[in-house]
CSV table of C-alpha atoms and ligand atoms in Angstrom, one decimal:
chain,number,residue,atom,x,y,z
A,1,UNK,CA,-5.6,-7.6,-76.4
A,2,UNK,CA,-6.5,-10.5,-74.9
A,3,UNK,CA,-3.1,-12.6,-74.7
A,4,UNK,CA,-1.5,-9.7,-72.9
A,5,UNK,CA,-4.2,-10.0,-70.8
A,6,UNK,CA,-3.6,-13.8,-69.7
A,7,UNK,CA,0.1,-13.1,-69.6
A,8,UNK,CA,-1.1,-10.0,-66.7
A,9,UNK,CA,-2.9,-13.0,-65.1
A,10,UNK,CA,-0.1,-15.2,-65.0
A,11,UNK,CA,1.8,-13.3,-63.7
A,12,UNK,CA,-0.2,-12.4,-61.1
A,13,UNK,CA,-0.2,-15.8,-59.7
A,14,UNK,CA,3.7,-16.0,-58.8
A,15,UNK,CA,3.6,-12.4,-57.4
A,16,UNK,CA,5.4,-12.1,-54.2
A,17,UNK,CA,5.3,-9.2,-52.2
A,18,UNK,CA,7.2,-9.2,-49.0
A,19,UNK,CA,7.1,-6.1,-46.9
A,20,UNK,CA,4.0,-3.2,-47.1
A,21,UNK,CA,6.3,-1.2,-49.7
A,22,UNK,CA,6.0,-3.9,-51.9
A,23,UNK,CA,2.7,-3.9,-51.9
A,24,UNK,CA,2.6,0.2,-53.2
A,25,UNK,CA,5.3,-0.1,-55.3
A,26,UNK,CA,2.3,-2.9,-56.7
A,27,UNK,CA,-0.3,-0.9,-56.5
A,28,UNK,CA,1.3,1.9,-58.4
A,29,UNK,CA,2.3,-0.4,-61.0
A,30,UNK,CA,-0.9,-1.7,-61.6
A,31,UNK,CA,-4.0,1.0,-60.8
A,32,UNK,CA,-2.7,4.2,-60.4
A,33,UNK,CA,-3.7,6.5,-62.4
A,34,UNK,CA,-1.0,6.1,-65.3
A,35,UNK,CA,-1.0,1.9,-63.7
A,36,UNK,CA,-1.2,-1.2,-66.2
A,37,UNK,CA,-5.1,-1.4,-65.6
A,38,UNK,CA,-6.1,2.3,-66.6
A,39,UNK,CA,-4.0,1.5,-69.8
A,40,UNK,CA,-5.8,-1.6,-71.1
A,41,UNK,CA,-9.2,0.2,-70.4
A,42,UNK,CA,-8.0,3.4,-72.7
A,43,UNK,CA,-7.8,1.1,-75.5
A,44,UNK,CA,-10.3,-0.8,-75.2
A,45,UNK,CA,-11.7,2.5,-77.3
A,46,UNK,CA,-9.1,0.4,-80.1
A,47,UNK,CA,-10.9,-3.5,-79.5
A,48,UNK,CA,-13.5,-4.6,-82.3
A,49,UNK,CA,-17.1,-4.2,-81.1
A,50,UNK,CA,-18.1,-7.3,-81.0
A,51,UNK,CA,-15.1,-8.2,-78.5
A,52,UNK,CA,-15.9,-4.9,-76.3
A,53,UNK,CA,-17.6,-6.7,-74.1
A,54,UNK,CA,-15.3,-10.0,-73.5
A,55,UNK,CA,-12.0,-7.7,-73.2
A,56,UNK,CA,-13.4,-5.5,-71.0
A,57,UNK,CA,-14.3,-8.5,-68.5
A,58,UNK,CA,-11.0,-9.8,-68.7
A,59,UNK,CA,-9.3,-6.0,-67.7
A,60,UNK,CA,-11.7,-6.1,-64.7
A,61,UNK,CA,-11.0,-9.5,-63.8
A,62,UNK,CA,-7.2,-8.1,-63.8
A,63,UNK,CA,-8.4,-5.5,-61.9
A,64,UNK,CA,-9.8,-7.5,-59.2
A,65,UNK,CA,-7.2,-9.9,-58.5
A,66,UNK,CA,-4.9,-6.8,-58.4
A,67,UNK,CA,-7.4,-5.6,-55.6
A,68,UNK,CA,-7.2,-8.9,-53.8
A,69,UNK,CA,-3.3,-9.0,-53.6
A,70,UNK,CA,-3.6,-5.4,-52.7
A,71,UNK,CA,-5.4,-6.1,-49.6
A,72,UNK,CA,-4.3,-9.5,-49.0
A,73,UNK,CA,-1.2,-8.8,-48.4
A,74,UNK,CA,-1.6,-5.6,-46.6
A,75,UNK,CA,-3.5,-7.1,-43.7
A,76,UNK,CA,-0.5,-9.4,-43.5
A,77,UNK,CA,1.8,-7.3,-43.4
A,78,UNK,CA,0.1,-5.0,-40.7
A,79,UNK,CA,-1.5,-7.4,-38.5
A,80,UNK,CA,0.3,-8.1,-35.1
A,81,UNK,CA,-0.2,-11.7,-36.2
A,82,UNK,CA,1.8,-11.2,-39.2
A,83,UNK,CA,4.0,-14.3,-39.5
A,84,UNK,CA,6.7,-11.6,-41.6
A,85,UNK,CA,9.4,-12.6,-38.4
A,86,UNK,CA,9.5,-16.0,-39.2
A,87,UNK,CA,10.0,-15.3,-42.8
A,88,UNK,CA,12.7,-12.8,-41.9
A,89,UNK,CA,14.8,-14.7,-38.9
A,90,UNK,CA,17.8,-11.9,-39.1
A,91,UNK,CA,15.2,-8.8,-38.0
A,92,UNK,CA,15.9,-7.8,-34.8
A,93,UNK,CA,13.9,-8.7,-31.4
A,94,UNK,CA,10.9,-6.7,-31.0
A,95,UNK,CA,12.1,-4.2,-27.3
A,96,UNK,CA,10.4,-5.6,-24.1
A,97,UNK,CA,9.0,-3.2,-22.3
A,98,UNK,CA,11.0,-2.4,-18.7
A,99,UNK,CA,9.0,-1.5,-15.9
A,100,UNK,CA,11.2,0.4,-13.4
A,101,UNK,CA,12.0,0.3,-9.7
A,102,UNK,CA,9.5,1.9,-7.2
A,103,UNK,CA,11.1,5.3,-5.9
A,104,UNK,CA,10.5,3.8,-2.1
A,105,UNK,CA,13.0,0.7,-3.4
A,106,UNK,CA,15.4,3.6,-5.8
A,107,UNK,CA,16.1,5.6,-2.3
A,108,UNK,CA,16.2,1.9,0.2
A,109,UNK,CA,18.7,1.1,-2.4
A,110,UNK,CA,20.6,4.2,-1.9
A,111,UNK,CA,21.2,4.4,1.5
A,112,UNK,CA,22.0,0.4,1.5
A,113,UNK,CA,25.1,1.4,-0.2
A,114,UNK,CA,25.9,3.6,1.9
A,115,UNK,CA,26.4,1.5,4.5
A,116,UNK,CA,27.1,-1.5,3.3
A,117,UNK,CA,30.9,0.3,2.2
A,118,UNK,CA,31.7,1.2,5.2
A,119,UNK,CA,31.2,-1.7,6.4
A,120,UNK,CA,27.7,-2.3,8.3
A,121,UNK,CA,25.9,-5.4,7.5
A,122,UNK,CA,21.5,-6.2,6.6
A,123,UNK,CA,19.5,-7.4,8.9
A,124,UNK,CA,15.9,-7.9,9.1
A,125,UNK,CA,12.5,-9.2,10.9
A,126,UNK,CA,9.2,-10.4,11.0
A,127,UNK,CA,6.8,-6.9,10.7
A,128,UNK,CA,4.4,-9.0,13.2
A,129,UNK,CA,6.3,-8.5,16.5
A,130,UNK,CA,5.8,-9.2,19.9
A,131,UNK,CA,5.9,-6.4,22.5
A,132,UNK,CA,9.4,-6.7,24.5
A,133,UNK,CA,11.3,-6.5,20.4
A,134,UNK,CA,8.7,-3.6,19.3
A,135,UNK,CA,8.8,-2.1,22.7
A,136,UNK,CA,10.1,-3.7,26.3
A,137,UNK,CA,13.1,-4.8,25.0
A,138,UNK,CA,13.8,-0.8,23.8
A,139,UNK,CA,13.2,0.7,27.5
A,140,UNK,CA,9.8,2.0,27.1
A,141,UNK,CA,7.8,1.9,29.8
A,142,UNK,CA,4.7,0.4,29.4
A,143,UNK,CA,3.2,2.9,30.3
A,144,UNK,CA,4.7,5.4,27.5
A,145,UNK,CA,2.3,7.6,24.9
A,146,UNK,CA,4.0,5.4,21.9
A,147,UNK,CA,2.6,2.6,23.3
A,148,UNK,CA,-1.2,4.1,23.1
A,149,UNK,CA,-3.3,2.6,20.6
A,150,UNK,CA,-3.7,5.3,18.9
A,151,UNK,CA,-0.4,4.9,18.0
A,152,UNK,CA,0.3,0.9,17.4
A,153,UNK,CA,-2.0,-2.2,15.7
A,154,UNK,CA,-2.4,-4.6,18.3
A,155,UNK,CA,-3.4,-7.8,16.8
A,156,UNK,CA,-6.9,-9.0,18.3
A,157,UNK,CA,-6.1,-12.5,18.6
A,158,UNK,CA,-3.1,-12.1,21.3
A,159,UNK,CA,-2.4,-8.5,23.0
A,160,UNK,CA,0.9,-9.3,22.7
A,161,UNK,CA,1.7,-9.6,19.2
A,162,UNK,CA,1.3,-5.8,17.0
A,163,UNK,CA,2.8,-4.8,13.7
A,164,UNK,CA,6.1,-3.5,14.3
A,165,UNK,CA,5.7,0.1,14.7
A,166,UNK,CA,10.4,1.0,13.7
A,167,UNK,CA,12.3,-1.7,12.8
A,168,UNK,CA,14.7,-0.7,16.1
A,169,UNK,CA,12.8,-4.3,17.1
A,170,UNK,CA,15.2,-6.0,13.9
A,171,UNK,CA,17.9,-4.3,16.1
A,172,UNK,CA,17.2,-5.8,19.7
A,173,UNK,CA,16.7,-8.9,17.9
A,174,UNK,CA,20.5,-9.0,15.9
A,175,UNK,CA,22.1,-7.9,19.8
A,176,UNK,CA,19.9,-10.7,21.0
A,177,UNK,CA,22.0,-13.3,18.7
A,178,UNK,CA,25.2,-11.3,17.9
A,179,UNK,CA,28.4,-10.9,19.4
A,180,UNK,CA,29.8,-6.7,19.7
A,181,UNK,CA,30.9,-5.2,17.0
A,182,UNK,CA,28.3,-5.2,15.4
A,183,UNK,CA,27.6,-2.6,12.9
A,184,UNK,CA,23.9,-3.6,11.4
A,185,UNK,CA,21.3,-1.4,9.0
A,186,UNK,CA,17.8,-2.6,9.8
A,187,UNK,CA,15.4,-1.1,6.5
A,188,UNK,CA,11.6,-2.8,6.3
A,189,UNK,CA,7.9,-1.4,6.7
A,190,UNK,CA,6.5,-0.2,10.0
A,191,UNK,CA,2.9,0.4,10.8
A,192,UNK,CA,1.3,3.2,13.2
A,193,UNK,CA,-2.0,3.9,13.6
A,194,UNK,CA,-2.1,7.7,11.7
A,195,UNK,CA,-4.9,8.7,9.8
A,196,UNK,CA,-3.7,9.2,6.0
A,197,UNK,CA,-2.7,12.4,4.9
A,198,UNK,CA,-0.5,13.9,2.4
A,199,UNK,CA,2.3,13.8,5.1
A,200,UNK,CA,0.9,10.3,6.7
A,201,UNK,CA,-0.3,7.2,6.3
A,202,UNK,CA,-0.7,4.3,8.3
A,203,UNK,CA,2.5,2.4,7.2
A,204,UNK,CA,6.2,3.5,5.9
A,205,UNK,CA,9.3,2.2,5.3
A,206,UNK,CA,12.5,2.5,7.6
A,207,UNK,CA,15.8,2.1,7.5
A,208,UNK,CA,17.5,2.0,10.8
A,209,UNK,CA,21.2,1.2,11.9
A,210,UNK,CA,22.9,-0.2,15.2
A,211,UNK,CA,26.8,0.7,16.0
A,212,UNK,CA,28.4,-1.2,19.1
A,213,UNK,CA,30.9,-1.6,20.0
A,214,UNK,CA,34.2,-1.1,22.6
A,215,UNK,CA,35.2,3.3,22.8
A,216,UNK,CA,31.9,3.6,20.8
A,217,UNK,CA,31.3,7.4,21.2
A,218,UNK,CA,28.9,10.3,19.8
A,219,UNK,CA,31.7,11.7,17.7
A,220,UNK,CA,31.5,7.9,15.6
A,221,UNK,CA,27.9,8.9,15.1
A,222,UNK,CA,28.5,12.4,13.9
A,223,UNK,CA,31.0,11.1,11.5
A,224,UNK,CA,29.0,8.5,10.8
A,225,UNK,CA,25.6,10.4,9.9
A,226,UNK,CA,28.2,13.5,8.4
A,227,UNK,CA,29.3,11.1,5.9
A,228,UNK,CA,26.1,9.5,5.0
A,229,UNK,CA,24.8,13.1,4.4
A,230,UNK,CA,26.8,13.7,2.4
A,231,UNK,CA,26.9,10.7,-0.1
A,232,UNK,CA,23.2,10.9,-0.1
A,233,UNK,CA,22.1,14.3,-0.9
A,234,UNK,CA,25.3,16.3,-1.4
A,235,UNK,CA,25.1,18.1,1.5
A,236,UNK,CA,27.5,18.3,4.2
A,237,UNK,CA,26.5,20.8,6.7
A,238,UNK,CA,24.6,19.3,9.2
A,239,UNK,CA,23.7,20.0,13.2
A,240,UNK,CA,22.7,17.8,16.1
A,241,UNK,CA,19.5,18.8,18.2
A,242,UNK,CA,18.6,17.6,21.3
A,243,UNK,CA,15.8,15.3,21.6
A,244,UNK,CA,14.1,12.4,23.6
A,245,UNK,CA,13.9,8.7,22.3
A,246,UNK,CA,13.5,6.5,25.4
A,247,UNK,CA,15.7,3.6,24.1
A,248,UNK,CA,19.3,6.5,23.2
A,249,UNK,CA,21.2,8.6,25.9
A,250,UNK,CA,21.9,10.9,24.6
A,251,UNK,CA,19.2,11.6,22.0
A,252,UNK,CA,19.0,13.7,19.2
A,253,UNK,CA,17.2,14.8,15.5
A,254,UNK,CA,19.9,15.3,12.6
A,255,UNK,CA,19.4,18.6,10.5
A,256,UNK,CA,21.0,18.6,7.0
A,257,UNK,CA,21.4,22.1,5.8
A,258,UNK,CA,19.5,22.4,2.8
A,259,UNK,CA,19.4,25.2,1.6
A,260,UNK,CA,17.3,28.8,0.5
A,261,UNK,CA,18.5,29.0,-3.4
A,262,UNK,CA,14.5,28.6,-5.0
A,263,UNK,CA,10.9,28.9,-3.9
A,264,UNK,CA,10.8,25.3,-3.3
A,265,UNK,CA,13.7,25.5,-0.4
A,266,UNK,CA,11.4,27.7,1.0
A,267,UNK,CA,8.5,25.8,1.6
A,268,UNK,CA,10.4,22.4,2.2
A,269,UNK,CA,12.4,24.5,4.8
A,270,UNK,CA,9.7,26.6,6.8
A,271,UNK,CA,11.9,29.3,5.4
A,272,UNK,CA,14.9,27.8,7.9
A,273,UNK,CA,16.5,25.6,4.8
A,274,UNK,CA,17.0,23.6,7.5
A,275,UNK,CA,15.7,20.1,7.3
A,276,UNK,CA,14.9,17.1,10.0
A,277,UNK,CA,16.2,14.2,8.7
A,278,UNK,CA,16.1,11.0,11.5
A,279,UNK,CA,16.6,10.1,15.2
A,280,UNK,CA,19.5,9.5,16.5
A,281,UNK,CA,21.5,8.9,19.6
A,282,UNK,CA,23.9,6.5,22.2
A,283,UNK,CA,21.8,3.7,22.8
A,284,UNK,CA,20.8,3.1,26.5
A,285,UNK,CA,22.8,0.8,28.5
A,286,UNK,CA,19.7,-1.0,29.8
A,287,UNK,CA,18.7,-1.8,26.1
A,288,UNK,CA,22.4,-3.5,25.7
A,289,UNK,CA,21.6,-5.1,29.4
A,290,UNK,CA,18.4,-6.0,27.5
A,291,UNK,CA,20.2,-7.9,25.0
A,292,UNK,CA,22.7,-9.8,27.5
A,293,UNK,CA,25.4,-7.3,26.1
A,294,UNK,CA,27.7,-6.0,29.3
A,295,UNK,CA,27.0,-2.4,28.7
A,296,UNK,CA,30.5,-1.6,30.8
A,297,UNK,CA,32.5,-3.2,28.5
A,298,UNK,CA,30.2,-2.0,25.3
A,299,UNK,CA,28.9,1.0,24.2
A,300,UNK,CA,27.7,2.3,20.2
A,301,UNK,CA,24.7,4.1,18.6
A,302,UNK,CA,21.5,3.8,16.7
A,303,UNK,CA,19.5,5.7,13.7
A,304,UNK,CA,16.3,6.1,12.0
A,305,UNK,CA,14.8,7.5,9.4
A,306,UNK,CA,12.0,7.0,7.0
A,307,UNK,CA,12.0,6.4,4.2
A,308,UNK,CA,9.2,8.0,2.3
A,309,UNK,CA,10.4,11.4,3.6
A,310,UNK,CA,13.9,11.3,2.2
A,311,UNK,CA,12.0,10.0,-1.7
A,312,UNK,CA,9.7,12.9,-1.3
A,313,UNK,CA,12.3,15.2,-1.1
A,314,UNK,CA,15.1,13.5,-3.3
A,315,UNK,CA,12.3,13.6,-6.1
A,316,UNK,CA,10.1,16.4,-4.7
A,317,UNK,CA,7.0,15.0,-4.2
A,318,UNK,CA,4.2,16.6,-2.8
A,319,UNK,CA,2.4,13.6,-1.0
A,320,UNK,CA,3.1,10.6,0.5
A,321,UNK,CA,0.0,9.0,-1.3
A,322,UNK,CA,1.5,9.1,-5.1
A,323,UNK,CA,3.7,6.6,-3.5
A,324,UNK,CA,1.2,4.5,-3.1
A,325,UNK,CA,-1.2,4.6,-6.1
A,326,UNK,CA,0.7,2.8,-8.6
A,327,UNK,CA,0.1,5.0,-11.2
A,328,UNK,CA,2.1,3.9,-14.4
A,329,UNK,CA,2.3,7.7,-15.4
A,330,UNK,CA,3.9,8.5,-12.0
A,331,UNK,CA,6.2,5.2,-11.3
A,332,UNK,CA,7.6,5.7,-14.9
A,333,UNK,CA,8.8,8.7,-14.3
A,334,UNK,CA,11.7,6.7,-12.6
A,335,UNK,CA,12.5,4.6,-14.9
A,336,UNK,CA,16.4,5.8,-16.2
A,337,UNK,CA,17.2,5.2,-11.8
A,338,UNK,CA,19.1,2.1,-11.3
B,401,LIG,N1,12.8,4.2,16.4
B,401,LIG,C1,12.9,5.5,16.1
B,401,LIG,C2,11.4,6.1,15.5
B,401,LIG,O1,10.7,5.1,14.9
B,401,LIG,C3,13.7,6.4,15.0
B,401,LIG,C4,15.3,6.4,16.1
B,401,LIG,C5,15.9,5.4,15.9
B,401,LIG,C6,15.6,7.1,17.2
B,401,LIG,C7,17.3,4.6,16.2
B,401,LIG,C8,17.0,7.4,17.5
B,401,LIG,C9,17.7,5.6,17.6
B,401,LIG,O2,11.2,7.2,15.1
């Protein structure tokens, strides 16, 4: 019996366990009800009385050793810092948890893609603008309401500086520095001094478009916008409602027919089926003149839309503020979008 126990003890010294499954089989082999250790204890009754104590102690040391081995290996294989990956270099790497693009970027990229494919380029400009590029060059008379302190954030240091209220300012910069034909879209962040609510925020994002060439007409504007709405929303019924912008003449607002198929459709279209999507118009000749473009020879159209509004429509987002909170539970929903 003693010899048998000694053999087990030397075996235990050499034991090699590779993973948790090995640990479990080892446990079953030695200390489960029908394992080696309980079996040895049951044999104890046949051991002569004078040796009983010694043999009992030996079996106990086997049991102790087994428990030590089990807890040691369990810790090794379950702990994060396990060096098991060094032992098995063929193991696949752990998955990296990928982040997701922000819905504003997703929608912005979708819009950019549509226009890049039909020959537009991308132009960008500063968020801190001067009065000329944000207002004056765009034919905004000095006392126009859009210049009111309530809508515009002015910089204290220099009242000529402000946070741009639209990316039309980028279009002015682009016209100043380029000759027609011009086909450009200007995506970017804009700022307005508005109360924050479910529907409005003091900054948001826009994409504005501009096309200047010889003989550009309202028909080109309508066709371009029709192409855009088909591509982005898959909707092909649009209407242009007369509107007013200081920098376009005539000006219009584009509505798309969204439909009235669900309760949500009724809610977002206020029961009409129509949704207002963007502002547009033919560039006012004064704006061309301000940028030293010959308004007799060239004409053009412009349009501007808010990305947040489109994202809210496409993803049925009820409150604009969710777009700025960076709550991972919200953002993770866009994992599969590009
Ligand atoms: N700049 C306008 C706005 O911010 C949008 C617009 C752009 C309208 C171009 C007409 C033409 O609301």
